[in-house]
Coordinates of C-alpha atoms (C1' of nucleotides) in Angstrom, one line a residue:
Chain A
X1 CA 49.0 67.5 -32.3
X2 CA 48.5 68.8 -28.8
X3 CA 45.3 67.7 -27.1
X4 CA 42.4 70.0 -27.7
X5 CA 42.1 70.7 -24.0
X6 CA 39.1 72.9 -24.5
X7 CA 38.1 73.0 -20.9
X8 CA 35.7 70.0 -20.9
X9 CA 34.6 68.6 -24.2
X10 CA 31.7 66.3 -25.2
X11 CA 33.1 63.1 -23.8
X12 CA 31.0 60.1 -23.3
X13 CA 31.2 60.6 -19.6
X14 CA 30.1 64.3 -19.7
X15 CA 27.2 63.3 -22.0
X16 CA 26.1 60.7 -19.4
X17 CA 26.2 63.2 -16.6
X18 CA 24.1 65.7 -18.6
X19 CA 21.6 63.1 -19.5
X20 CA 21.3 62.0 -15.9
X21 CA 20.8 65.5 -14.7
X22 CA 18.1 66.0 -17.4
X23 CA 16.3 62.9 -16.3
X24 CA 16.5 63.7 -12.5
X25 CA 15.5 67.3 -12.9
X26 CA 12.2 66.2 -14.4
X27 CA 9.8 68.5 -16.3
X28 CA 9.9 71.0 -13.3
X29 CA 13.6 71.2 -13.6
X30 CA 14.4 70.6 -10.0
X31 CA 18.0 70.7 -8.8
X32 CA 19.5 67.2 -8.9
X33 CA 21.5 66.0 -5.9
X34 CA 25.0 64.5 -6.0
X35 CA 23.8 61.3 -4.5
X36 CA 20.9 60.8 -6.9
X37 CA 23.4 61.3 -9.7
X38 CA 25.8 58.9 -8.1
X39 CA 23.0 56.4 -7.8
X40 CA 21.8 56.7 -11.4
X41 CA 25.3 56.7 -12.9
X42 CA 26.6 53.9 -10.7
X43 CA 29.7 55.9 -9.6
X44 CA 30.9 57.1 -6.2
X45 CA 29.6 60.3 -4.8
X46 CA 33.0 61.8 -4.8
X47 CA 33.3 61.2 -8.6
X48 CA 30.1 63.1 -9.0
X49 CA 31.3 66.1 -7.0
X50 CA 34.4 66.0 -9.0
X51 CA 32.7 66.0 -12.3
X52 CA 30.2 68.7 -11.4
X53 CA 33.0 71.0 -10.3
X54 CA 34.8 70.5 -13.6
X55 CA 31.6 71.0 -15.6
X56 CA 30.7 74.1 -13.7
X57 CA 34.2 75.6 -14.1
X58 CA 34.5 74.7 -17.8
X59 CA 34.0 77.6 -20.3
X60 CA 31.3 75.5 -21.9
X61 CA 29.3 75.9 -18.7
X62 CA 26.8 73.1 -19.2
X63 CA 25.6 73.3 -15.6
X64 CA 24.8 75.7 -12.8
X65 CA 26.2 74.1 -9.7
X66 CA 26.4 75.2 -6.1
X67 CA 28.1 73.4 -3.3
X68 CA 25.8 71.2 -1.2
X69 CA 22.9 72.5 -3.3
X70 CA 22.8 70.2 -6.3
X71 CA 23.0 71.0 -9.9
X72 CA 20.9 72.3 -12.8
X73 CA 21.4 72.2 -16.5
X74 CA 22.2 75.5 -18.2
X75 CA 20.7 76.3 -21.6
X76 CA 23.8 74.8 -23.3
X77 CA 23.7 71.8 -21.0
X78 CA 20.0 71.2 -21.8
X79 CA 20.7 71.5 -25.5
X80 CA 23.4 69.0 -25.3
X81 CA 21.5 66.6 -23.2
X82 CA 18.5 66.7 -25.5
X83 CA 20.7 66.1 -28.5
X84 CA 22.1 63.0 -26.8
X85 CA 18.5 61.9 -25.9
X86 CA 17.5 62.5 -29.5
X87 CA 20.4 60.3 -30.6
X88 CA 19.3 57.6 -28.1
X89 CA 15.7 57.5 -29.2
X90 CA 16.4 57.7 -32.9
X91 CA 18.8 54.8 -32.6
X92 CA 16.2 52.8 -30.6
X93 CA 13.6 53.4 -33.2
X94 CA 16.0 52.5 -35.9
X95 CA 17.1 49.2 -34.2
X96 CA 13.5 48.3 -33.8
X97 CA 12.1 49.3 -37.1
X98 CA 15.0 48.6 -39.5
X99 CA 17.1 46.0 -37.8
X100 CA 14.2 44.1 -36.2
X101 CA 15.7 44.1 -32.7
X102 CA 13.6 42.7 -29.9
X103 CA 12.1 45.7 -28.0
X104 CA 13.9 44.8 -24.8
X105 CA 17.3 45.0 -26.4
X106 CA 17.2 48.4 -28.1
X107 CA 18.0 50.4 -25.0
X108 CA 21.3 48.9 -24.1
X109 CA 22.6 49.2 -27.7
X110 CA 21.4 52.8 -28.0
X111 CA 23.0 53.7 -24.7
X112 CA 26.3 52.8 -26.1
X113 CA 26.0 54.1 -29.6
X114 CA 24.3 57.4 -28.8
X115 CA 27.7 59.0 -28.0
X116 CA 29.5 58.1 -31.2
X117 CA 27.2 58.8 -34.1
X118 CA 27.8 61.8 -36.3
X119 CA 25.4 64.5 -37.3
X120 CA 25.1 62.8 -40.6
X121 CA 24.2 59.5 -39.1
X122 CA 21.5 61.2 -37.0
X123 CA 20.1 63.0 -40.1
X124 CA 20.2 59.9 -42.3
X125 CA 18.5 57.7 -39.7
X126 CA 15.8 60.3 -39.1
X127 CA 15.2 60.6 -42.8
X128 CA 15.0 56.8 -43.2
X129 CA 12.4 56.6 -40.4
X130 CA 10.4 59.6 -41.7
X131 CA 11.3 61.8 -38.7
X132 CA 9.6 59.8 -36.1
X133 CA 8.1 61.5 -33.1
X134 CA 8.2 58.5 -30.7
X135 CA 10.6 55.7 -30.0
X136 CA 9.4 52.1 -29.6
X137 CA 8.8 52.6 -25.8
X138 CA 6.5 55.4 -26.6
X139 CA 8.9 58.1 -25.5
X140 CA 8.9 61.4 -27.3
X141 CA 11.9 62.0 -29.6
X142 CA 13.2 65.6 -29.1
X143 CA 13.2 67.6 -32.4
X144 CA 16.5 68.9 -33.8
X145 CA 15.9 72.2 -32.1
X146 CA 15.5 70.5 -28.8
X147 CA 11.8 71.0 -28.6
X148 CA 9.9 68.2 -27.0
X149 CA 6.2 67.6 -26.5
X150 CA 5.0 67.7 -22.9
X151 CA 3.9 64.4 -21.3
X152 CA 0.2 64.1 -20.6
X153 CA 0.4 60.6 -19.3
X154 CA 0.4 59.1 -15.8
X155 CA 2.0 56.0 -14.3
X156 CA -0.4 53.1 -13.7
X157 CA 0.6 53.3 -10.1
X158 CA -0.8 56.8 -9.8
X159 CA -4.1 56.1 -11.4
X160 CA -7.0 57.8 -9.6
X161 CA -10.0 56.1 -11.3
X162 CA -10.7 52.8 -13.0
X163 CA -11.6 52.7 -16.6
X164 CA -10.1 52.2 -20.1
X165 CA -6.8 53.7 -21.1
X166 CA -4.2 53.7 -23.8
X167 CA -0.7 52.6 -23.0
X168 CA 1.4 55.7 -23.6
X169 CA 4.9 54.4 -22.8
X170 CA 6.8 51.7 -21.0
X171 CA 10.1 52.1 -19.2
X172 CA 13.2 51.1 -21.0
X173 CA 15.3 50.8 -17.8
X174 CA 14.8 47.1 -17.0
X175 CA 15.0 44.7 -20.0
X176 CA 13.6 41.5 -18.3
X177 CA 10.7 43.5 -16.9
X178 CA 10.1 45.1 -20.3
X179 CA 10.0 41.7 -21.8
X180 CA 7.4 40.5 -19.4
X181 CA 5.2 43.5 -20.2
X182 CA 5.6 42.9 -23.9
X183 CA 4.7 39.2 -23.4
X184 CA 1.4 40.3 -21.8
X185 CA 0.6 42.7 -24.6
X186 CA 1.3 45.8 -22.7
X187 CA 3.1 47.9 -25.3
X188 CA 2.6 51.5 -26.4
X189 CA -0.8 52.0 -28.1
X190 CA -2.4 48.9 -26.4
X191 CA -5.8 49.5 -24.8
X192 CA -6.1 48.4 -21.2
X193 CA -9.2 48.2 -19.0
X194 CA -8.3 48.8 -15.3
X195 CA -10.7 47.1 -13.0
X196 CA -9.0 47.4 -9.7
X197 CA -6.6 50.2 -8.9
X198 CA -5.0 49.0 -5.7
X199 CA -1.4 50.3 -5.4
X200 CA 0.1 46.8 -4.9
X201 CA -2.2 44.7 -7.0
X202 CA -3.5 46.3 -10.1
X203 CA -6.0 44.2 -12.1
X204 CA -6.5 44.9 -15.7
X205 CA -7.5 43.4 -19.0
X206 CA -5.9 44.0 -22.4
X207 CA -7.7 43.9 -25.7
X208 CA -5.4 41.2 -26.9
X209 CA -5.9 38.5 -24.2
X210 CA -9.3 38.6 -22.6
X211 CA -8.0 37.1 -19.4
X212 CA -7.5 39.3 -16.4
X213 CA -4.0 40.3 -15.6
X214 CA -2.5 41.1 -12.2
X215 CA 0.4 43.6 -12.3
X216 CA 2.9 43.8 -9.4
X217 CA 3.9 47.3 -8.3
X218 CA 7.2 46.9 -10.1
X219 CA 5.5 46.2 -13.4
X220 CA 2.8 48.8 -13.0
X221 CA 5.3 51.5 -12.2
X222 CA 6.9 50.9 -15.6
X223 CA 3.7 51.7 -17.5
X224 CA 2.3 55.1 -18.3
X225 CA -1.2 55.5 -19.7
X226 CA -3.4 58.2 -21.0
X227 CA -7.2 58.4 -21.4
X228 CA -8.3 56.1 -24.3
X229 CA -8.9 58.8 -27.0
Chain B
X1 CA 32.4 47.3 -8.6
X2 CA 36.1 46.9 -8.8
X3 CA 37.6 47.5 -12.3
X4 CA 37.8 44.3 -14.3
X5 CA 41.6 44.7 -14.7
X6 CA 41.8 41.7 -16.9
X7 CA 45.3 42.4 -18.1
X8 CA 44.4 44.3 -21.3
X9 CA 40.9 44.2 -22.4
X10 CA 39.3 45.1 -25.8
X11 CA 39.5 48.8 -25.6
X12 CA 39.1 51.0 -28.6
X13 CA 42.8 51.8 -28.5
X14 CA 43.8 48.1 -28.4
X15 CA 41.5 47.4 -31.3
X16 CA 43.2 50.1 -33.3
X17 CA 46.6 48.8 -32.7
X18 CA 45.6 45.3 -33.7
X19 CA 43.9 46.6 -36.9
X20 CA 47.0 48.6 -37.7
X21 CA 49.3 45.6 -37.2
X22 CA 47.0 43.4 -39.4
X23 CA 47.1 46.0 -42.2
X24 CA 50.9 46.6 -42.0
X25 CA 51.7 42.9 -41.8
X26 CA 50.0 42.3 -45.2
X27 CA 49.1 38.9 -46.6
X28 CA 52.6 37.7 -46.0
X29 CA 52.3 38.5 -42.3
X30 CA 55.5 40.5 -42.0
X31 CA 56.5 41.9 -38.7
X32 CA 55.3 45.5 -38.3
X33 CA 57.8 48.0 -37.0
X34 CA 57.1 50.4 -34.2
X35 CA 57.6 53.5 -36.4
X36 CA 55.2 52.2 -39.1
X37 CA 52.6 51.7 -36.4
X38 CA 53.3 55.2 -35.0
X39 CA 52.8 56.6 -38.4
X40 CA 49.6 54.8 -39.2
X41 CA 48.1 55.5 -35.8
X42 CA 49.2 59.1 -35.6
X43 CA 50.8 58.6 -32.2
X44 CA 54.4 59.0 -30.9
X45 CA 56.8 56.1 -31.2
X46 CA 57.1 55.9 -27.5
X47 CA 53.4 55.3 -27.2
X48 CA 53.7 52.4 -29.6
X49 CA 56.5 50.7 -27.7
X50 CA 54.5 51.2 -24.5
X51 CA 51.4 49.6 -25.9
X52 CA 53.2 46.8 -27.5
X53 CA 54.8 45.9 -24.3
X54 CA 51.5 45.9 -22.5
X55 CA 49.9 43.8 -25.2
X56 CA 52.7 41.3 -25.2
X57 CA 52.6 41.0 -21.5
X58 CA 48.9 40.7 -21.1
X59 CA 47.5 37.2 -20.5
X60 CA 45.3 37.7 -23.6
X61 CA 48.5 37.8 -25.6
X62 CA 47.3 39.3 -28.8
X63 CA 50.8 39.9 -30.2
X64 CA 54.2 38.3 -30.4
X65 CA 56.6 41.2 -29.8
X66 CA 60.4 41.3 -29.6
X67 CA 62.4 44.4 -28.7
X68 CA 63.7 46.2 -31.7
X69 CA 62.3 43.5 -34.0
X70 CA 58.7 44.7 -34.5
X71 CA 55.5 42.9 -33.8
X72 CA 53.3 40.1 -35.2
X73 CA 49.7 39.2 -34.4
X74 CA 49.1 36.0 -32.5
X75 CA 46.2 33.8 -33.5
X76 CA 44.0 35.5 -30.9
X77 CA 45.1 38.9 -32.0
X78 CA 44.4 38.1 -35.6
X79 CA 41.0 36.8 -34.7
X80 CA 40.2 40.0 -32.8
X81 CA 41.6 42.3 -35.6
X82 CA 39.5 40.4 -38.2
X83 CA 36.4 40.8 -36.1
X84 CA 36.9 44.5 -35.9
X85 CA 37.6 44.6 -39.6
X86 CA 34.4 42.7 -40.2
X87 CA 32.5 45.3 -38.1
X88 CA 34.1 48.1 -40.0
X89 CA 33.2 46.7 -43.4
X90 CA 29.7 45.6 -42.5
X91 CA 29.0 49.1 -41.1
X92 CA 30.3 50.7 -44.2
X93 CA 28.1 48.5 -46.4
X94 CA 25.2 49.3 -44.2
X95 CA 25.7 53.0 -44.3
X96 CA 26.0 52.9 -48.0
X97 CA 23.2 50.5 -48.8
X98 CA 20.6 51.3 -46.1
X99 CA 21.3 54.8 -45.0
X100 CA 22.4 56.1 -48.5
X101 CA 25.6 57.6 -47.3
X102 CA 27.9 59.1 -49.9
X103 CA 30.6 56.6 -50.6
X104 CA 33.4 58.9 -49.4
X105 CA 31.8 59.3 -46.0
X106 CA 31.3 55.7 -44.9
X107 CA 34.8 55.1 -43.8
X108 CA 35.1 57.7 -41.1
X109 CA 31.8 56.8 -39.5
X110 CA 32.6 53.1 -39.6
X111 CA 36.0 53.9 -38.0
X112 CA 34.2 55.3 -35.0
X113 CA 31.4 52.9 -34.7
X114 CA 33.2 49.6 -35.3
X115 CA 34.4 49.6 -31.7
X116 CA 31.0 49.9 -30.0
X117 CA 28.5 47.7 -31.8
X118 CA 27.4 44.5 -30.1
X119 CA 27.4 41.0 -31.5
X120 CA 23.7 41.4 -32.0
X121 CA 24.2 44.5 -34.1
X122 CA 26.7 42.7 -36.2
X123 CA 24.4 39.8 -36.7
X124 CA 21.3 41.9 -37.5
X125 CA 23.2 44.1 -40.0
X126 CA 24.7 41.1 -41.7
X127 CA 21.2 39.6 -42.0
X128 CA 19.7 42.8 -43.3
X129 CA 22.3 43.0 -46.0
X130 CA 22.1 39.3 -46.9
X131 CA 25.6 38.5 -45.6
X132 CA 27.5 40.6 -48.0
X133 CA 31.0 39.5 -49.1
X134 CA 32.3 43.0 -50.1
X135 CA 32.0 46.5 -48.8
X136 CA 31.3 49.5 -51.0
X137 CA 35.0 50.0 -51.7
X138 CA 35.3 46.5 -53.0
X139 CA 37.1 45.2 -49.9
X140 CA 36.4 41.7 -48.8
X141 CA 34.3 41.4 -45.5
X142 CA 35.8 38.7 -43.3
X143 CA 33.4 35.9 -42.4
X144 CA 32.3 35.3 -38.8
X145 CA 35.0 32.7 -38.4
X146 CA 37.7 35.1 -39.6
X147 CA 38.1 33.5 -43.0
X148 CA 38.8 36.0 -45.8
X149 CA 39.2 35.5 -49.5
X150 CA 42.7 36.1 -50.9
X151 CA 43.1 39.2 -53.0
X152 CA 43.9 38.6 -56.7
X153 CA 44.0 42.2 -57.7
X154 CA 46.9 44.6 -58.4
X155 CA 47.2 48.4 -57.9
X156 CA 47.0 50.4 -61.1
X157 CA 50.5 51.7 -60.4
X158 CA 51.9 48.2 -60.6
X159 CA 50.2 47.2 -63.8
X160 CA 52.6 45.4 -66.2
X161 CA 50.5 45.4 -69.4
X162 CA 48.0 47.6 -71.0
X163 CA 44.5 46.3 -71.6
X164 CA 41.0 46.1 -70.2
X165 CA 40.4 45.6 -66.5
X166 CA 37.7 45.5 -63.9
X167 CA 38.1 47.9 -60.9
X168 CA 38.4 45.6 -57.9
X169 CA 38.6 48.0 -55.1
X170 CA 39.4 51.6 -54.3
X171 CA 41.1 52.8 -51.1
X172 CA 39.0 54.2 -48.3
X173 CA 41.9 56.1 -46.7
X174 CA 41.4 59.5 -48.3
X175 CA 37.9 60.9 -48.7
X176 CA 38.5 63.7 -51.1
X177 CA 40.6 61.5 -53.3
X178 CA 37.9 58.8 -53.2
X179 CA 35.3 61.4 -54.2
X180 CA 37.4 62.3 -57.2
X181 CA 37.7 58.7 -58.3
X182 CA 33.9 58.3 -57.9
X183 CA 33.3 61.4 -59.9
X184 CA 35.3 59.9 -62.8
X185 CA 33.3 56.7 -62.7
X186 CA 36.1 54.7 -61.1
X187 CA 34.3 52.5 -58.6
X188 CA 34.4 48.8 -57.9
X189 CA 33.0 46.8 -60.8
X190 CA 33.7 49.6 -63.4
X191 CA 35.5 48.5 -66.6
X192 CA 38.6 50.5 -67.5
X193 CA 40.8 50.4 -70.6
X194 CA 44.3 51.3 -69.8
X195 CA 46.1 52.7 -72.8
X196 CA 49.3 54.1 -71.3
X197 CA 50.9 52.6 -68.3
X198 CA 53.5 55.2 -67.2
X199 CA 54.0 55.2 -63.5
X200 CA 53.4 58.9 -63.2
X201 CA 50.8 59.4 -65.8
X202 CA 48.3 56.7 -66.4
X203 CA 45.9 57.1 -69.3
X204 CA 42.7 55.2 -69.3
X205 CA 39.1 55.2 -70.5
X206 CA 36.1 54.1 -68.5
X207 CA 33.0 52.6 -70.0
X208 CA 30.9 55.5 -68.6
X209 CA 32.6 58.5 -70.1
X210 CA 34.3 57.9 -73.4
X211 CA 36.8 60.6 -72.8
X212 CA 40.3 59.7 -71.9
X213 CA 41.3 60.2 -68.3
X214 CA 44.7 61.0 -66.9
X215 CA 45.3 59.7 -63.4
X216 CA 48.1 61.0 -61.2
X217 CA 50.2 58.6 -59.2
X218 CA 48.2 59.5 -56.1
X219 CA 44.9 58.5 -57.7
X220 CA 46.2 55.5 -59.5
X221 CA 47.7 54.1 -56.3
X222 CA 44.3 54.1 -54.7
X223 CA 42.8 51.8 -57.4
X224 CA 43.2 48.0 -57.6
X225 CA 42.1 46.1 -60.7
X226 CA 41.8 42.6 -61.9
X227 CA 41.5 41.2 -65.4
X228 CA 38.1 41.9 -66.9
X229 CA 36.4 38.5 -66.5
Chain C
dG1 C1' 18.5 75.1 19.3
dC2 C1' 21.6 71.1 19.6
dC3 C1' 23.2 66.6 18.0
dA4 C1' 23.1 62.7 15.5
dA5 C1' 22.3 60.9 11.0
dT6 C1' 22.9 61.8 6.4
dA7 C1' 24.8 64.2 2.4
dT8 C1' 28.6 66.3 0.3
dT9 C1' 33.2 67.6 -0.4
dT10 C1' 38.3 67.2 0.1
dA11 C1' 42.5 64.6 -0.1
dG12 C1' 45.2 61.3 -2.1
dG13 C1' 45.6 57.4 -5.4
dC14 C1' 45.1 54.5 -9.5
dT15 C1' 44.8 53.0 -14.6
dT16 C1' 44.8 54.1 -19.4
dG17 C1' 46.9 56.1 -23.0
dC18 C1' 49.0 59.7 -24.6
dC19 C1' 53.3 63.1 -24.7
dT20 C1' 58.5 64.9 -24.9
dA21 C1' 63.3 64.4 -24.1
dA22 C1' 67.1 61.5 -23.3
dT23 C1' 69.2 57.2 -24.0
dT24 C1' 70.4 53.0 -26.3
dA25 C1' 70.2 49.6 -30.4
dT26 C1' 70.5 48.7 -35.1
dT27 C1' 71.9 49.5 -39.6
dA28 C1' 74.1 51.5 -43.7
dG29 C1' 78.0 53.9 -45.8
dG30 C1' 82.6 54.7 -46.5
Chain D
dC1 C1' 84.8 47.6 -39.2
dC2 C1' 83.7 51.7 -37.4
dT3 C1' 80.8 55.7 -37.3
dA4 C1' 76.9 58.4 -38.4
dA5 C1' 72.2 58.2 -39.1
dT6 C1' 68.0 56.1 -38.0
dA7 C1' 65.0 53.4 -35.1
dA8 C1' 63.4 51.9 -30.7
dT9 C1' 63.2 52.2 -25.8
dT10 C1' 63.4 54.2 -21.2
dA11 C1' 62.3 57.9 -18.0
dG12 C1' 59.3 61.1 -16.4
dG13 C1' 54.8 63.7 -16.9
dC14 C1' 49.9 64.9 -17.9
dA15 C1' 44.6 64.7 -18.3
dA16 C1' 40.4 62.1 -17.7
dG17 C1' 37.6 59.6 -14.6
dC18 C1' 37.3 56.7 -11.5
dC19 C1' 38.1 55.0 -6.4
dT20 C1' 38.3 55.0 -0.9
dA21 C1' 38.8 57.2 3.4
dA22 C1' 38.6 61.3 6.0
dA23 C1' 36.7 65.7 6.9
dT24 C1' 32.9 68.9 6.8
dA25 C1' 27.9 70.6 5.9
dT26 C1' 23.2 70.2 6.3
dT27 C1' 19.1 68.6 8.3
dG28 C1' 15.6 66.3 11.0
dG29 C1' 14.2 64.9 15.7
dC30 C1' 13.8 66.0 20.3

DNA sequence: GCCAATATTTAGGCTTGCCTAATTATTAGG
DNA sequence: CCTAATAATTAGGCAAGCCTAAATATTGGC
């Protein structure tokens, strides 16, 4: 059979570009620069330009791209990116809840599998888990129609006042770091009392251990909190 | 980072060639011909020759290949093929047992995912399932060390005598066909009484429905039985 | 408003794995 | 045992995605 050659299909690589654009655009949907994409994806800048040109040209038109001006997801692109994100977070939840993975290992596995599961798999996993709204890092799982709740949390590093907060989510980007947070009881849902809000040395207390904790900027940046109820 | 370029790594494609060679070699470990591989993999013969040459040349040496004489798995190749087969069958079992997939859908999903799961995933799934020995089609799941029980069953089409048998396994290759077998109660473990052994029209009775069943050659070839206890 | 620093794009190449068409081996029949 | 049919290989190409190096835009500082 001749290759489908449908412009530019849903390959793993395309999915990864779309996901990266989604992440870099943020809630305000800023244009993402080629270099930021190259950074995030770990490829050369030229590769990014190349792919963006292909994506922009493709009849599927996942992106709106202008030379030297960065890129933005189209409606179709956003839909696809959110679908992959949904896959990712459902898989993470599944690995954690059903297969008892250690929290810090779910991301890497999900990153690989998200590209290859079928609609049926997605549906069955969601059903098994009771259509969860959040993954084990506390991140919101996009609904099937792509709708996703807005984030009302703030990184620990940007906290304005001291006080008591609930851990909303922790970053999945760095496994060893995540493991350290976990070891100190900083997981989604945990209560933290922040007693010193310096940018470089955050002091807090968790409800688990009553000892004071010092968080480096690194660690603190990986934690988002919201007001405690 | 420079590409690993380690001769010929464990790509999806390589895995599929190794699996196909394993299947075509059979228990007697016959040499597999290029054309049979091309057939099974749905690629051109030239593609097979090409890949076999690469595999044979690679330092990993997964195969023993001789021009015009077909190919055989090396110890390393067999090890790898059995690992992928283990992945495949564990995933099938998992989809069936844990995610409640319809039997006829597990194969296709497993065929895709088998290449991408980690060792951890394999280990966790096996644990969750209690280290199963058989997949839902009745096929033996290779152990971690590659050991696999010998098959003591025979296809319905090669039955010498009439009598009562236990369904050992049913083929996973053709989903619609599998669905028809399932609908007639012919699934692993079912008891069948074969009353007429003609090659083209097999007549039998299952313990479920007491009506007589006629199986076409197609269907019968997809069923393996063993003596009933 | 110009120029250097930085960001981006173009040009040209590479590997993987596939393809078709043409060629060469092997094998089976008379 | 030779030839025709069949099987396998070689030759030459293509698309996807990546790369480096060279060229070109954009931008911030003076």
